[in-house]
Short mmCIF file of C-alpha atoms in Angstrom, two decimals:
data_model
loop_
_atom_site.label_atom_id
_atom_site.label_comp_id
_atom_site.label_asym_id
_atom_site.label_seq_id
_atom_site.Cartn_x
_atom_site.Cartn_y
_atom_site.Cartn_z
CA MET G 69 -21.38 24.42 8.64
CA ILE G 70 -17.82 23.76 9.81
CA THR G 71 -15.18 21.38 8.53
CA PRO G 72 -13.57 20.03 11.74
CA VAL G 73 -10.34 18.82 10.04
CA GLN G 74 -8.68 20.43 7.03
CA CYS G 75 -5.28 20.30 5.37
CA VAL G 76 -2.96 23.28 4.99
CA GLY G 77 -3.80 25.16 1.83
CA CYS G 78 -7.34 23.75 1.62
CA ASP G 79 -10.36 26.02 1.71
CA ALA G 80 -12.40 25.79 4.89
CA GLU G 81 -15.94 27.08 4.46
CA PHE G 82 -18.21 28.33 7.21
CA GLU G 83 -21.88 29.25 7.18
CA ALA G 84 -23.82 31.46 9.57
CA LYS G 85 -27.41 30.64 10.49
CA GLY G 86 -29.87 32.92 12.20
CA LYS G 87 -31.71 36.23 11.69
CA CYS G 88 -28.82 38.53 10.83
CA VAL G 89 -26.85 36.43 8.35
CA GLU G 90 -26.65 39.23 5.76
CA TYR G 91 -24.83 41.41 8.31
CA VAL G 92 -22.37 38.80 9.61
CA ASP G 93 -18.72 39.80 9.95
CA TRP G 94 -16.09 37.06 10.12
CA SER G 95 -12.71 36.92 11.83
CA ALA G 96 -10.16 34.16 11.24
CA PRO G 97 -6.77 35.04 12.78
CA GLY G 98 -3.95 33.71 10.63
CA GLY G 99 -6.30 32.80 7.81
CA ASN G 100 -6.13 33.94 4.21
CA PRO G 101 -8.29 35.99 4.14
CA ALA G 102 -8.47 36.81 7.82
CA THR G 103 -11.81 38.63 7.61
CA GLY G 104 -15.01 38.48 5.60
CA THR G 105 -18.67 39.40 5.50
CA GLY G 106 -21.92 37.72 4.58
CA LYS G 107 -23.71 34.47 5.23
CA THR G 108 -20.76 32.27 4.22
CA PHE G 109 -17.02 32.67 4.66
CA LYS G 110 -14.17 30.75 3.06
CA THR G 111 -10.54 30.90 4.15
CA MET G 112 -7.41 28.74 4.41
CA TRP G 113 -4.37 28.39 6.65
CA THR G 114 -0.77 27.58 5.78
CA THR G 115 0.23 26.42 9.27
CA THR G 116 -1.01 23.48 11.31
CA GLY G 117 -2.90 23.62 14.59
CA VAL G 118 -6.31 24.42 15.99
CA LYS G 119 -7.69 27.61 14.45
CA THR G 120 -10.58 29.76 15.64
CA VAL G 121 -13.18 31.44 13.47
CA SER G 122 -15.62 34.00 14.89
CA ALA G 123 -18.90 35.25 13.42
CA PHE G 124 -20.65 38.31 14.83
CA CYS G 125 -23.48 40.56 13.75
CA GLY G 126 -22.00 43.75 12.35
CA ALA G 127 -23.22 47.33 12.39
CA GLY G 128 -26.63 47.69 10.78
CA SER G 129 -27.99 44.64 12.50
CA SER G 130 -30.34 44.90 15.47
CA SER G 131 -28.31 42.08 16.99
CA SER G 132 -24.94 43.83 16.68
CA GLY G 133 -24.42 43.67 20.41
CA VAL G 134 -24.78 39.88 20.59
CA ALA G 135 -21.62 38.03 21.60
CA PRO G 136 -19.72 36.46 18.67
CA LYS G 137 -20.21 32.79 17.85
CA THR G 138 -16.96 30.86 17.52
CA ALA G 139 -15.93 27.58 15.96
CA THR G 140 -12.63 25.75 15.65
CA VAL G 141 -11.03 23.77 12.87
CA THR G 142 -7.91 21.58 13.09
CA ILE G 143 -5.46 22.26 10.27
CA VAL G 144 -3.21 19.28 9.51
CA GLU G 145 -0.47 18.31 7.07
CA ILE G 146 1.09 15.00 6.05
CA ASP G 147 4.03 14.12 8.28
CA LYS G 148 5.24 10.95 6.56
CA VAL G 149 4.13 7.91 4.60
CA ILE G 150 4.86 4.59 6.31
CA VAL G 151 4.11 0.90 6.03
CA ASP G 152 0.91 0.51 8.01
CA GLY G 153 1.45 -1.22 11.34
CA SER G 154 5.24 -1.35 11.07
CA ASP G 155 7.17 -1.07 14.34
CA PRO G 156 9.48 0.78 14.21
CA GLU G 157 7.84 2.87 11.51
CA ASP G 158 9.08 1.88 8.07
CA THR G 159 9.39 4.91 5.81
CA GLY G 160 10.86 2.91 2.93
CA PRO G 161 12.12 1.93 0.57
CA VAL G 162 9.55 -0.87 0.80
CA ASP G 163 10.17 -4.26 -0.81
CA VAL G 164 6.97 -5.69 -2.29
CA ILE G 165 7.07 -9.27 -3.52
CA ALA G 166 4.98 -10.09 -6.57
CA GLY G 167 1.52 -11.28 -5.58
CA THR G 168 1.66 -9.88 -2.05
CA THR G 169 -0.08 -6.86 -0.54
CA VAL G 170 1.31 -4.02 1.55
CA ALA G 171 -0.65 -1.26 3.27
CA ILE G 172 0.75 2.27 3.04
CA ARG G 173 -0.41 4.85 5.59
CA ALA G 174 -0.11 8.62 5.73
CA THR G 175 0.46 10.06 9.21
CA ARG G 176 -0.25 13.64 10.15
CA ILE G 177 0.86 16.71 12.03
CA PRO G 178 -0.33 17.75 14.62
CA LEU G 179 -0.82 14.81 16.95
CA PRO G 180 -2.36 12.33 17.09
CA LYS G 181 -0.35 11.19 14.08
CA ASP G 182 -2.99 8.58 13.21
CA GLY G 183 -5.81 11.08 13.61
CA ALA G 184 -8.33 12.01 10.96
CA PHE G 185 -7.68 13.68 7.62
CA PRO G 186 -10.39 15.53 5.69
CA ALA G 187 -12.92 13.21 4.06
CA GLY G 188 -11.47 11.55 0.95
CA LYS G 189 -7.93 12.68 1.75
CA PRO G 190 -5.16 12.08 1.12
CA ASN G 191 -5.14 11.42 -2.62
CA TRP G 192 -2.49 9.04 -3.94
CA THR G 193 -0.36 9.10 -7.08
CA LEU G 194 2.07 6.52 -8.39
CA VAL G 195 5.08 7.11 -10.61
CA SER G 196 7.44 4.48 -11.98
CA ALA G 197 11.15 5.07 -12.28
CA ALA G 198 11.21 3.06 -15.51
CA ALA G 199 11.03 4.98 -18.76
CA ASN G 200 7.60 5.08 -20.41
CA ASP G 201 6.11 3.11 -17.52
CA PRO G 202 3.26 4.82 -15.64
CA GLY G 203 3.28 2.22 -12.88
CA ALA G 204 0.84 -0.13 -14.55
CA ASN G 205 2.52 -3.15 -12.96
CA LEU G 206 1.71 -2.04 -9.42
CA ARG G 207 -1.99 -2.19 -8.67
CA PHE G 208 -4.18 -0.66 -5.99
CA SER G 209 -6.48 -2.98 -4.12
CA GLY G 210 -9.32 -2.19 -1.73
CA PRO G 211 -10.48 -1.21 0.58
CA TYR G 212 -9.24 2.37 0.48
CA VAL G 213 -10.08 3.75 3.92
CA GLY G 214 -9.02 7.20 5.04
CA PRO G 215 -5.25 7.60 5.00
CA VAL G 216 -4.47 3.95 4.21
CA LEU G 217 -3.79 2.69 0.69
CA TYR G 218 -3.47 -1.04 0.02
CA ILE G 219 -1.04 -1.87 -2.78
CA THR G 220 -0.69 -5.21 -4.54
CA GLY G 221 2.48 -5.92 -6.47
CA PHE G 222 2.46 -8.42 -9.32
CA VAL G 223 4.38 -9.12 -12.50
CA PRO G 224 2.40 -9.57 -15.72
CA PRO G 225 3.55 -12.16 -18.30
CA GLY G 226 6.81 -11.18 -19.92
CA VAL G 227 7.89 -8.84 -17.13
CA ASP G 228 10.70 -10.34 -15.10
CA ALA G 229 12.69 -7.55 -13.49
CA THR G 230 12.73 -5.55 -10.28
CA GLN G 231 10.97 -2.20 -10.67
CA THR G 232 10.98 0.93 -8.53
CA PHE G 233 7.95 3.15 -7.89
CA THR G 234 7.28 6.30 -5.89
CA GLU G 235 3.95 6.49 -4.06
CA THR G 236 2.93 9.99 -2.97
CA ALA G 237 0.13 11.07 -0.63
CA HIS G 238 -1.36 14.50 -1.36
CA CYS G 239 -3.53 16.70 0.85
CA CYS G 240 -3.84 20.16 -0.70
CA ASP G 241 -0.46 21.89 -0.17
CA SER G 242 0.94 18.96 1.79
CA GLN G 243 2.53 15.84 0.29
CA LYS G 244 4.95 13.06 1.26
CA SER G 245 6.32 10.08 -0.70
CA ILE G 246 7.60 6.56 -0.14
CA GLU G 247 9.67 4.41 -2.50
CA ILE G 248 8.37 0.96 -3.37
CA ILE G 249 10.56 -1.72 -4.95
CA LEU G 250 8.61 -4.47 -6.70
CA HIS G 251 10.42 -7.80 -6.87
CA PRO G 252 9.25 -10.56 -9.24
CA ALA G 253 9.10 -13.45 -6.80
CA CYS G 254 9.43 -16.24 -9.32
CA THR G 255 12.94 -15.19 -10.27
CA LYS G 256 13.83 -15.38 -6.58
CA LEU G 257 12.66 -18.97 -6.19
CA SER G 258 14.91 -21.67 -7.67
CA PHE G 259 14.97 -25.45 -7.98
CA VAL G 260 17.93 -27.00 -6.15
CA SER G 261 17.86 -30.78 -6.37
CA ALA G 262 16.02 -34.11 -6.24
CA SER G 263 17.11 -37.04 -4.08
CA ASN G 264 17.19 -40.84 -4.32
CA GLY G 265 18.99 -40.95 -7.67
CA PHE G 266 16.64 -38.52 -9.45
CA GLN G 267 18.11 -35.55 -11.26
CA GLN G 268 17.17 -32.60 -13.44
CA MET G 269 17.25 -33.30 -17.17
CA PRO G 270 17.89 -30.41 -19.58
CA ASP G 271 15.07 -29.71 -22.02
CA ALA G 272 15.62 -26.84 -24.44
CA ASN G 273 12.13 -27.20 -25.85
CA THR G 274 10.32 -26.42 -22.60
CA PRO G 275 12.50 -23.93 -20.71
CA GLY G 276 9.71 -23.10 -18.24
CA LEU G 277 9.44 -26.70 -17.05
CA ILE G 278 11.93 -28.37 -14.71
CA ASN G 279 12.26 -31.99 -15.86
CA VAL G 280 13.30 -34.44 -13.14
CA ALA G 281 13.77 -38.09 -14.04
CA GLY G 282 15.00 -41.31 -12.45
CA VAL G 283 14.58 -45.07 -12.33
CA LYS G 284 11.47 -46.49 -10.66
CA LYS G 285 12.12 -47.49 -7.05
CA ALA G 286 10.69 -50.07 -4.67
CA ALA G 287 7.26 -49.69 -3.08
CA GLY G 288 7.02 -46.70 -0.72
CA GLN G 289 10.17 -44.99 -2.03
CA MET G 290 10.20 -41.19 -2.43
CA THR G 291 12.28 -38.49 -4.04
CA THR G 292 12.69 -35.25 -2.14
CA LEU G 293 12.47 -32.07 -4.19
CA THR G 294 14.29 -29.04 -2.79
CA VAL G 295 13.84 -25.39 -3.71
CA ALA G 296 15.46 -22.21 -2.39
CA VAL G 297 14.33 -18.62 -1.99
CA SER G 298 16.55 -15.56 -2.14
CA ALA G 299 17.05 -13.13 0.70
CA GLY G 300 13.98 -11.00 1.26
CA LEU G 301 11.48 -13.77 0.51
CA ASP G 302 9.49 -15.50 3.24
CA PRO G 303 9.75 -19.31 2.95
CA SER G 304 6.38 -19.65 4.68
CA GLN G 305 4.85 -18.22 1.50
CA VAL G 306 6.05 -21.25 -0.51
CA SER G 307 3.40 -23.88 -1.22
CA TRP G 308 3.28 -27.10 -3.24
CA GLU G 309 0.75 -28.95 -5.38
CA GLY G 310 1.31 -32.61 -6.30
CA ALA G 311 3.88 -33.15 -3.54
CA THR G 312 3.92 -33.50 0.24
CA VAL G 313 5.79 -30.86 2.23
CA VAL G 314 8.56 -32.23 4.46
CA LEU G 315 7.94 -31.25 8.08
CA GLY G 316 10.69 -29.02 9.41
CA SER G 317 11.87 -27.99 5.95
CA ASN G 318 10.36 -24.51 6.18
CA ASN G 319 8.28 -25.37 3.10
CA LEU G 320 11.41 -25.67 0.97
CA GLN G 321 11.25 -29.47 0.54
CA ALA G 322 8.50 -31.85 -0.57
CA THR G 323 8.35 -35.54 -1.42
CA VAL G 324 6.91 -37.36 -4.43
CA PRO G 325 6.36 -41.15 -4.72
CA VAL G 326 8.73 -42.80 -7.23
CA ASP G 327 7.54 -46.42 -6.98
CA THR G 328 5.47 -46.16 -10.16
CA ALA G 329 6.55 -45.44 -13.74
CA VAL G 330 4.39 -42.37 -14.29
CA LEU G 331 4.60 -38.69 -15.16
CA ARG G 332 3.77 -36.44 -12.22
CA ILE G 333 3.40 -32.65 -12.31
CA VAL G 334 4.48 -30.74 -9.22
CA LYS G 335 3.68 -27.04 -8.91
CA VAL G 336 5.59 -24.70 -6.62
CA LYS G 337 3.97 -21.39 -5.71
CA TYR G 338 5.04 -18.28 -3.87
CA ALA G 339 2.30 -16.19 -2.25
CA ASN G 340 -0.17 -18.27 -4.25
CA VAL G 341 1.51 -17.29 -7.53
CA LEU G 342 2.67 -20.23 -9.68
CA CYS G 343 6.44 -20.02 -10.08
CA LYS G 344 7.78 -23.46 -11.00
CA GLU G 345 6.48 -26.64 -12.58
CA ILE G 346 8.51 -29.78 -11.98
#
């Protein structure tokens, strides 16, 4: 049996089949070890490239004159970790907005850079730069396929600060890392104003709610609510409930009828995460 792709520093195991397996001698130039005997042979390489392993029937076998059987194995290492599909390749740091998903890919040496790794490789580890924080606020999400890891960033209740993580891909003696910066989106989305005589009213008792009030208007009248997003956020990810988005506003404005004396609740979301209630 031969492993067609292996990482540097990983054991590659070979098995001879036939009538003289107990007399087989092995040769693996550049391997450690470079020679062996017996039915099976295990070695590893510390450099990349296509390696050749030969098995031949040694002295004592009636088949000692038979030509050696050879096999090849491609030894690879991790070249870099990038944002999957980015052009040009983004090696980080990567900004991840709360509630969104980013795919991180390991590329390899030798070419093709998007070629196969050994089955189940690379392995991934995550470390937070924050003290006593193992990275619990950055979650993995499936599917995990080959060298690609999908990462979802989100902020649990009570956590409202940018956090930095290091994501590392491991493949035996080879490893590469990428820095991920998790931004809590809701702190980057702010209420700006209401139109048509409506204005925000302070309310110390409900700090999470934006209270907008005004005098009832004539039939068909509206107030336009305006929000803003900080640099790095995608306005197309803003959505509204209980209000109608204004065309051409890049999702940053929505209207609410004000011709009835009634309490209305408007929810503003970013990437489907509830950020503001008005």
